[in-house]
mmCIF file of C-alpha atoms in Angstrom:
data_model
loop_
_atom_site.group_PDB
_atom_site.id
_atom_site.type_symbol
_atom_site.label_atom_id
_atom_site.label_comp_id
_atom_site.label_asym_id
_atom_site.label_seq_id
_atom_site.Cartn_x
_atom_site.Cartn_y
_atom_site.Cartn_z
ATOM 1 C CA UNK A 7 10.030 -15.916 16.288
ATOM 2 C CA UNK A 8 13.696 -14.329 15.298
ATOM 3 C CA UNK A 9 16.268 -15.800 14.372
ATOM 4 C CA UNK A 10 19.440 -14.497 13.858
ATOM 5 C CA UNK A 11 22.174 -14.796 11.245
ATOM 6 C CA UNK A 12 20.643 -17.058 9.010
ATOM 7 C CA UNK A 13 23.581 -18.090 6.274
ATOM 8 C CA UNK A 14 22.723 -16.177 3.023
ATOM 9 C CA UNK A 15 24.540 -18.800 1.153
ATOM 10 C CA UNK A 16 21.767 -21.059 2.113
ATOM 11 C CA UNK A 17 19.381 -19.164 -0.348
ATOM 12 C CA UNK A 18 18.695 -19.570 -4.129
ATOM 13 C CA UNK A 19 17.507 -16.895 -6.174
ATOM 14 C CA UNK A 20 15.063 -14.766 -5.377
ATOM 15 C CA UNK A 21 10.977 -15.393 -6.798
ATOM 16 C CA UNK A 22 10.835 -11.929 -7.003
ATOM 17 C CA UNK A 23 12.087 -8.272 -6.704
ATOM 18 C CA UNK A 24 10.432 -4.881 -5.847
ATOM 19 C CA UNK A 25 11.063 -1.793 -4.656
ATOM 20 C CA UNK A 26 11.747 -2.649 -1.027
ATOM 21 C CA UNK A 27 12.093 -6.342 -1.091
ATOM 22 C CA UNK A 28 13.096 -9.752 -2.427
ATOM 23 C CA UNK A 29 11.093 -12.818 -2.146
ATOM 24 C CA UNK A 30 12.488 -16.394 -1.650
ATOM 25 C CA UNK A 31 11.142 -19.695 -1.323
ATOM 26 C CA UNK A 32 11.107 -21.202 2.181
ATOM 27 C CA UNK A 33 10.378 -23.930 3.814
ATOM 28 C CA UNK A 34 7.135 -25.881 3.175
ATOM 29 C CA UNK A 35 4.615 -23.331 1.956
ATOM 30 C CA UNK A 36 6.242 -20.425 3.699
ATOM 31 C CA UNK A 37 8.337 -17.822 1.774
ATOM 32 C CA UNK A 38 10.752 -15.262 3.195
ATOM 33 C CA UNK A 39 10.669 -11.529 2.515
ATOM 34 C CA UNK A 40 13.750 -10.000 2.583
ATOM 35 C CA UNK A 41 13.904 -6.091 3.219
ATOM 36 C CA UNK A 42 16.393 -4.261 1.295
ATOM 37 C CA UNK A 43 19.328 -2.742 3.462
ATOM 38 C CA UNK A 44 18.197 1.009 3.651
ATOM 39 C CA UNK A 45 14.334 -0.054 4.493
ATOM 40 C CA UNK A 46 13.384 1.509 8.062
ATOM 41 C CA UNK A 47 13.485 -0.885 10.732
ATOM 42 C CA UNK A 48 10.684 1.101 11.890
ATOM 43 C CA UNK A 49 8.713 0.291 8.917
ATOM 44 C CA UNK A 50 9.481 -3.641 8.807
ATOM 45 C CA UNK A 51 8.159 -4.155 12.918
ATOM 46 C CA UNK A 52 5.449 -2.072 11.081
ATOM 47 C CA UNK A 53 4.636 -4.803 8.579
ATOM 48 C CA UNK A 54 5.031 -7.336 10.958
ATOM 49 C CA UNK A 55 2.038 -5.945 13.531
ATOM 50 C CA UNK A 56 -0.188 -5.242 10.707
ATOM 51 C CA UNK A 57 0.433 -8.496 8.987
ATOM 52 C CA UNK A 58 -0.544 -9.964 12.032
ATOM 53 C CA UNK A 59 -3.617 -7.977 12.958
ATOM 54 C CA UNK A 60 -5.004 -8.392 9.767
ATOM 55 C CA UNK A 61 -4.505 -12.339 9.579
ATOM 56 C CA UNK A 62 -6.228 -12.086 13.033
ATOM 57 C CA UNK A 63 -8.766 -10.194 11.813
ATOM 58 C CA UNK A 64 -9.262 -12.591 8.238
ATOM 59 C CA UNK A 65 -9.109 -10.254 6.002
ATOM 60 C CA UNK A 66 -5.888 -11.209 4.490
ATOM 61 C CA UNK A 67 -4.546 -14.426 4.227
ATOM 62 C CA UNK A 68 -1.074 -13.707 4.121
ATOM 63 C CA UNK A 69 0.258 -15.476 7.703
ATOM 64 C CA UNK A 70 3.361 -14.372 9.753
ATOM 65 C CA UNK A 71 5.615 -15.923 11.011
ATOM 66 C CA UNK A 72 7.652 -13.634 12.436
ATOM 67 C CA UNK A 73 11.498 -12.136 11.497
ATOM 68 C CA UNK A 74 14.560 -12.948 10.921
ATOM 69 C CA UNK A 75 18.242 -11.191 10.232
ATOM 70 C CA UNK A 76 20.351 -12.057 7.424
ATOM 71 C CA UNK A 77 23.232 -10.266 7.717
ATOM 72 C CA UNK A 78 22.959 -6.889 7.383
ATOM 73 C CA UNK A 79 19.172 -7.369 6.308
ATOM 74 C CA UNK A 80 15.871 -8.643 8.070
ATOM 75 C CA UNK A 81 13.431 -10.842 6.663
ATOM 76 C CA UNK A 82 10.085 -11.733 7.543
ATOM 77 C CA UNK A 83 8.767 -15.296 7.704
ATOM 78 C CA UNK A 84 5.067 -15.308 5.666
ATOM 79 C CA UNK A 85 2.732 -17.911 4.259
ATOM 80 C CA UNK A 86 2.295 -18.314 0.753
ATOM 81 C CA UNK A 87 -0.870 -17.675 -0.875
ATOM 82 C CA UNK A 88 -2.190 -19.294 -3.839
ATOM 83 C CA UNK A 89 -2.674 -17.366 -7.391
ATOM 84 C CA UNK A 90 -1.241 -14.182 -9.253
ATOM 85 C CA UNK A 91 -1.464 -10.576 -9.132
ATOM 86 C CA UNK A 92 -4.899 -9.090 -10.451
ATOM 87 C CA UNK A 93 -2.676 -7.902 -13.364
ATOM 88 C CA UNK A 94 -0.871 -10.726 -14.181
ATOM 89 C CA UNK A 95 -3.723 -12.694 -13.659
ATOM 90 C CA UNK A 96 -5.674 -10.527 -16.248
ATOM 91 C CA UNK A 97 -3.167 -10.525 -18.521
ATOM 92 C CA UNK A 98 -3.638 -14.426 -18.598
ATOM 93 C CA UNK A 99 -7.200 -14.662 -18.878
ATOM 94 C CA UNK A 100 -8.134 -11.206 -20.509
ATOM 95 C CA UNK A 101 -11.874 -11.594 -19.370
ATOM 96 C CA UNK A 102 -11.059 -11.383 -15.548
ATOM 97 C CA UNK A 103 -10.185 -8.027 -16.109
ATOM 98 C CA UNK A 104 -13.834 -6.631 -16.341
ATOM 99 C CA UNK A 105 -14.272 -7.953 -12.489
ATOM 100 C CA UNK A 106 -11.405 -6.360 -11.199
ATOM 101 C CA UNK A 107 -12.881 -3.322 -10.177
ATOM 102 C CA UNK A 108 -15.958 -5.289 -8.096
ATOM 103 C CA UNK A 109 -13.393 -7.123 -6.810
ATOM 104 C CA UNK A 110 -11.256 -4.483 -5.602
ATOM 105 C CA UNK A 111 -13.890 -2.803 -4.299
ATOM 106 C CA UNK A 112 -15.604 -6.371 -2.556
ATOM 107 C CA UNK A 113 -12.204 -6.732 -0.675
ATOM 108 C CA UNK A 114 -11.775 -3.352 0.233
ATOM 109 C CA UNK A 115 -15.157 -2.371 1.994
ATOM 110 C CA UNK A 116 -14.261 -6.004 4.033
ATOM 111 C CA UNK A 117 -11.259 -4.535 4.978
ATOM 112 C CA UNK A 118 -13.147 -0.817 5.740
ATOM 113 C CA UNK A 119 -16.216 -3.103 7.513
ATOM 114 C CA UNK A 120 -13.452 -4.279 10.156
ATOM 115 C CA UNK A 121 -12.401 -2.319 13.391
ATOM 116 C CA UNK A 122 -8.319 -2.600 14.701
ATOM 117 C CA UNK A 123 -6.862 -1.029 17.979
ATOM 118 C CA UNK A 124 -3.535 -2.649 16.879
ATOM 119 C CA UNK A 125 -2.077 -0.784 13.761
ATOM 120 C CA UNK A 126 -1.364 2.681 14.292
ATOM 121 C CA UNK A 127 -3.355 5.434 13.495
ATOM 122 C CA UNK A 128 -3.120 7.035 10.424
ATOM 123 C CA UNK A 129 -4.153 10.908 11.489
ATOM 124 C CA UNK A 130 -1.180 10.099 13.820
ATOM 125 C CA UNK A 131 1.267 8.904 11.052
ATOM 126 C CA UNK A 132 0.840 11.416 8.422
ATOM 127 C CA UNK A 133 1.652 13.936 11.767
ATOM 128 C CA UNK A 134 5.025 12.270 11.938
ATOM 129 C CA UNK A 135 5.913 11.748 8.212
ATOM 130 C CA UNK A 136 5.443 15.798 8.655
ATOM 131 C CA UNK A 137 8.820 15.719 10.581
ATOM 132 C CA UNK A 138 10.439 13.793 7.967
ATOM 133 C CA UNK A 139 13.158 14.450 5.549
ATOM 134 C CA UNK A 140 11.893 14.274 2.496
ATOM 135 C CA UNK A 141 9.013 16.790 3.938
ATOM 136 C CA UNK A 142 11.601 19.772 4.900
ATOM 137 C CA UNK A 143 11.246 21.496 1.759
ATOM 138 C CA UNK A 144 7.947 23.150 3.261
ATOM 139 C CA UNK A 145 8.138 25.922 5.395
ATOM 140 C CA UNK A 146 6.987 26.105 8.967
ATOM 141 C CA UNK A 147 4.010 28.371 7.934
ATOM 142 C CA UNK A 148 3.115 25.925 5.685
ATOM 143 C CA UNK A 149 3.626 22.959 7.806
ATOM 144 C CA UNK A 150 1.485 24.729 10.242
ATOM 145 C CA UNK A 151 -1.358 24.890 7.743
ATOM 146 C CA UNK A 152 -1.607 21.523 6.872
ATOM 147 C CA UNK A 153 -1.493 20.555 10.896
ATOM 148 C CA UNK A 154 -4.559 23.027 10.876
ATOM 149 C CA UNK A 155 -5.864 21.158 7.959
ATOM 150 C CA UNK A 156 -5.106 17.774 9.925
ATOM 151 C CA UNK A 157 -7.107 18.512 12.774
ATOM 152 C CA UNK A 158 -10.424 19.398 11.134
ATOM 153 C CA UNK A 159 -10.561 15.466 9.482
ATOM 154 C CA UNK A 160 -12.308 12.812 11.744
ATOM 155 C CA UNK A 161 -10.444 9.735 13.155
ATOM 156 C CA UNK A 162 -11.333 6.431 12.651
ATOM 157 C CA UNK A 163 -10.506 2.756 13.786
ATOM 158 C CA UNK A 164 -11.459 0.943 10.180
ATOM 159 C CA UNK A 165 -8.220 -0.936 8.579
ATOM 160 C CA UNK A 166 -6.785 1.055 5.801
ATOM 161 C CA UNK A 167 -4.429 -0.911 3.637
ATOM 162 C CA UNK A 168 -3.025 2.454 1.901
ATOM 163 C CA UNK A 169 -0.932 0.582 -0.854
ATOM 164 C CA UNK A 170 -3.940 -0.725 -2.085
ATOM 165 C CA UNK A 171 -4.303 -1.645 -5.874
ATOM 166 C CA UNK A 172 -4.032 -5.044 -8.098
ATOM 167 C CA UNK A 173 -0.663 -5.557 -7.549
ATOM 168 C CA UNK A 174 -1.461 -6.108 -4.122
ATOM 169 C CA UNK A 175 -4.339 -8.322 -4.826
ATOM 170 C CA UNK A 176 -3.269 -12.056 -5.048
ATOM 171 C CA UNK A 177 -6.215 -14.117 -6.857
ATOM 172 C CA UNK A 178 -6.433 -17.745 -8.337
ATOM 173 C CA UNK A 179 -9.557 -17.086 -10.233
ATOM 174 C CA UNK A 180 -11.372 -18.780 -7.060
ATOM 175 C CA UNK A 181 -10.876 -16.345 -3.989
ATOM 176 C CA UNK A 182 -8.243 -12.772 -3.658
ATOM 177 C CA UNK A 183 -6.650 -12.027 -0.495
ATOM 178 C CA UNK A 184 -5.093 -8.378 0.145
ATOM 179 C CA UNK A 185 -1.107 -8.297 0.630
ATOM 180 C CA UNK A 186 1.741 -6.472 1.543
ATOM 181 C CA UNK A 187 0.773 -4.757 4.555
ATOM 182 C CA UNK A 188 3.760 -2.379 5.846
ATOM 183 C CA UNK A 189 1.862 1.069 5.404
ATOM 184 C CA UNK A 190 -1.362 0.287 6.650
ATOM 185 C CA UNK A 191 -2.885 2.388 9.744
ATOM 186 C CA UNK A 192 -6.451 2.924 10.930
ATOM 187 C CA UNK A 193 -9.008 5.369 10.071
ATOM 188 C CA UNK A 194 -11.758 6.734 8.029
ATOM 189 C CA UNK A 195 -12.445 4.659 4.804
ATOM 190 C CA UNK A 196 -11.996 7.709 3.101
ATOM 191 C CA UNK A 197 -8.597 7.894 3.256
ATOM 192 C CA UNK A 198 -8.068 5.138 1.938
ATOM 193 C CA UNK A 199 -10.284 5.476 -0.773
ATOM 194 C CA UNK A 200 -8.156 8.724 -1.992
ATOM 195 C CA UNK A 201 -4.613 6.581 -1.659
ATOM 196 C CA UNK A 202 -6.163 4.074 -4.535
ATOM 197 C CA UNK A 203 -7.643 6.657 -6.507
ATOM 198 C CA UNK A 204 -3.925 8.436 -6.516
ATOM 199 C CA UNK A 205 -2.232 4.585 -7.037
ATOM 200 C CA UNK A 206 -4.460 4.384 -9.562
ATOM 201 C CA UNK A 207 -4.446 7.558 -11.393
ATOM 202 C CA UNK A 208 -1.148 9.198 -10.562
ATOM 203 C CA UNK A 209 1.051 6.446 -9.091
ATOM 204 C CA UNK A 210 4.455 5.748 -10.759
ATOM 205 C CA UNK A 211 4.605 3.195 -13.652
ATOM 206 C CA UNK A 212 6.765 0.325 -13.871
ATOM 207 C CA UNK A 213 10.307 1.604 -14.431
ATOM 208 C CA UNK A 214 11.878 0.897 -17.804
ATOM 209 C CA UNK A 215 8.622 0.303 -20.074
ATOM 210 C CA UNK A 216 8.882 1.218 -23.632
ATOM 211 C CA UNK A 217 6.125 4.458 -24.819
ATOM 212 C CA UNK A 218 3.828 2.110 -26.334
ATOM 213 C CA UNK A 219 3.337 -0.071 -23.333
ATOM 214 C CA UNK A 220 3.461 2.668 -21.098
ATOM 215 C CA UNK A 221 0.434 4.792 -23.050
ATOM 216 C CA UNK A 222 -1.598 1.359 -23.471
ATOM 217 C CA UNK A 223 -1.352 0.605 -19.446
ATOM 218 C CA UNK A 224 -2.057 4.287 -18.259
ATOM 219 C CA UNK A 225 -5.127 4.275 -20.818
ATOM 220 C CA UNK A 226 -6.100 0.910 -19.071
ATOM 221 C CA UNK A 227 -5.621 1.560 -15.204
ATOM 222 C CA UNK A 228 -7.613 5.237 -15.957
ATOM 223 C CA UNK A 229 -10.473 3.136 -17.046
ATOM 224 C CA UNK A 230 -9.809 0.743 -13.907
ATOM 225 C CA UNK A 231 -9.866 3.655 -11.759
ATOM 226 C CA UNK A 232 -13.214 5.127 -13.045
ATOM 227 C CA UNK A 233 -15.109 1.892 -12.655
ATOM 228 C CA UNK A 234 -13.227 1.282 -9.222
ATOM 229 C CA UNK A 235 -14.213 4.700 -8.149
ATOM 230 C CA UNK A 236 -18.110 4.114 -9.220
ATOM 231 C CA UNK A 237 -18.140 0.658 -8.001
ATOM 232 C CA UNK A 238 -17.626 2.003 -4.640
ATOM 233 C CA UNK A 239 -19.119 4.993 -4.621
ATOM 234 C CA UNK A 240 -22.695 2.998 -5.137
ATOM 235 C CA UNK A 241 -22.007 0.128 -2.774
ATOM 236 C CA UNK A 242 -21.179 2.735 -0.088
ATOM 237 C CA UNK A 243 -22.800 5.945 -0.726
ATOM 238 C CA UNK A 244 -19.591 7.615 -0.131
ATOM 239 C CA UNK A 245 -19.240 11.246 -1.516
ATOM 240 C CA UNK A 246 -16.301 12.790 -3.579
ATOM 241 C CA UNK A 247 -16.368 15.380 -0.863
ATOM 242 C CA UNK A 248 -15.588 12.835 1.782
ATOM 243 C CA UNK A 249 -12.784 11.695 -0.463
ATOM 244 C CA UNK A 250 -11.272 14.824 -1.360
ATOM 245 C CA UNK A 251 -9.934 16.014 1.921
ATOM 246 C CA UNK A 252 -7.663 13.338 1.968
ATOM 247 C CA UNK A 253 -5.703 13.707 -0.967
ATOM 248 C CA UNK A 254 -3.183 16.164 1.012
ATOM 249 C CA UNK A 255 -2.620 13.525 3.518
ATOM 250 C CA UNK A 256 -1.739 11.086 1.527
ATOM 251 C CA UNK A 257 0.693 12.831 -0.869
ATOM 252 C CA UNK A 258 2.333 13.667 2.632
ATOM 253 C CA UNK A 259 2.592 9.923 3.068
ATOM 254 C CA UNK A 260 3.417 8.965 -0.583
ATOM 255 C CA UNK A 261 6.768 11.505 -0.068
ATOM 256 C CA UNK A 262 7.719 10.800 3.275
ATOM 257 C CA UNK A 263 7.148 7.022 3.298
ATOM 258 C CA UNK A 264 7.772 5.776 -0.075
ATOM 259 C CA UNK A 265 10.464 8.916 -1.037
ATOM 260 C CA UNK A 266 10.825 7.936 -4.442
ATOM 261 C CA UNK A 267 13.426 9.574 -6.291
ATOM 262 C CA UNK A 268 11.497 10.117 -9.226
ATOM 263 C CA UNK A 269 8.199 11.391 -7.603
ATOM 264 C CA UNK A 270 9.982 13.342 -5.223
ATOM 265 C CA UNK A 271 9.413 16.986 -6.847
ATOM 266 C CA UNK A 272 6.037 15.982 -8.585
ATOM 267 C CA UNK A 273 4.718 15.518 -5.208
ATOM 268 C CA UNK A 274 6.454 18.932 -3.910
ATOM 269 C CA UNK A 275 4.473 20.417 -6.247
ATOM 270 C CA UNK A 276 1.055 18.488 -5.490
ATOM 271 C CA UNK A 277 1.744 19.083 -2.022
ATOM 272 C CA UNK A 278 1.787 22.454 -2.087
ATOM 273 C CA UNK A 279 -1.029 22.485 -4.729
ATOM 274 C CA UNK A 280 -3.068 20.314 -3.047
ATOM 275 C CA UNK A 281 -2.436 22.664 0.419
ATOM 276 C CA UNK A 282 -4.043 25.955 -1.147
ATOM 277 C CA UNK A 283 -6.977 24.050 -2.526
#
């Protein structure tokens, strides 16, 4: 389904904001997603396939509907889901915060556990982010050293969610689904192992915190990331040394798909750190 030129008048105020997006309510159960001008169409058909595949798939239970243009912006028809954000939900009933790392970790080795031919491959898309703007501060030479680095990591066909932390984990204290699915790809479980543990360690905090907040939350989601990290680790037998390799790719990514502005020369420098490990 697209439809075209739906009247923007028609909408009330949005549920919520983020980076890329505004949400709205829709009709019935349904709520509209509403990309932000500049977003990469690219990126949006993007969301839509893997939205898709992974409803198809059940391991999210976010449904698509399809998209839609609103003036100069598209939107994309999804179902609602029922409960908060692992944070928010936490931060309502303190105690659920001690299961957040099993159930991060439950979710993800589901989503790792389940083979996709539809979303693109992620060996293939950190290739191309290569190529991108934001990535032109490297130099041939060294753009030919991480290709060499590139080749020597397996491929995979598991479902990598890559954006993958409690924000993106909607829970009602009875079941979690995963959601917001625009970067995902498919690959080795490894990689997307390393995008959490830099979400979770190294990721940008919410703009506009005060220092207090800001020190209590990063104290917080260090802890989460240990436990997260161990919970794993023992339910998979996976190995830091399958992990680390794909740190470089994903900083790659993190640049060249996200491009915040104020990450931008942090991750030229972890880049190019990361490259002569």
């Amino acid at each position: 389904m697209r439809v075209a030129n739906y009247p923007p008048e028609r909408l009330d105020s949005p549920l919520f904001t983020s980076r890329s997006s505004e949400i709205y309510a829709w009709e019935g159960s349904r709520l509209l997603k509403l990309f932000n001008p500049e977003v990469d169409p690219f990126l949006i058909e993007n969301e839509k396939i893997n939205t898709i595949e992974a409803y198809e798939k059940g391991v999210t239970k976010v449904k698509c509907y399809g998209l839609i243009q609103i003036k100069n912006r598209t939107g994309m028809i999804i179902e609602s889901v029922r409960g908060q954000p692992l944070i928010s939900l936490a931060g309502s009933y303190p105690t659920t915060a001690f299961g957040v790392p099993k159930l991060m970790v439950k979710l993800q080795t589901q989503l790792h556990n389940t083979q996709t031919y539809i979303i693109r491959s992620y060996n293939e898309m950190v290739i191309t982010t290569l190529d991108s703007q934001p990535l032109s501060f490297l130099t041939e030479t060294e753009k030919d050293n991480i290709l060499v680095k590139l080749s020597k990591l397996p491929d995979g066909n598991a479902i990598l969610h890559l954006d993958y932390h409690p924000d993106n984990t909607m829970s009602d204290r009875q079941s979690a689904t995963i959601i917001d699915w625009m970067t995902a790809a498919r690959g080795v479980p490894a990689a997307d192992v390393a995008a959490t543990l830099y979400l979770l360690n190294e990721g940008e905090m919410i703009p506009g915190l005060n220092k207090a907040v800001a020190m209590a939350l990063e104290t917080v989601r260090k802890l989460l990331c240990k436990r997260y990290l161990n919970e794993y680790q023992k339910i998979t037998g996976m190995t830091d040394a399958e992990i680390a390799p794909w740190r470089l790719p994903f900083l790659i990514v993190r640049l060249g798909v996200w491009n915040i502005d104020s990450e931008v020369l942090i991750l030229q420098e972890k880049i190019r750190a990361a490259l002569n490990e």
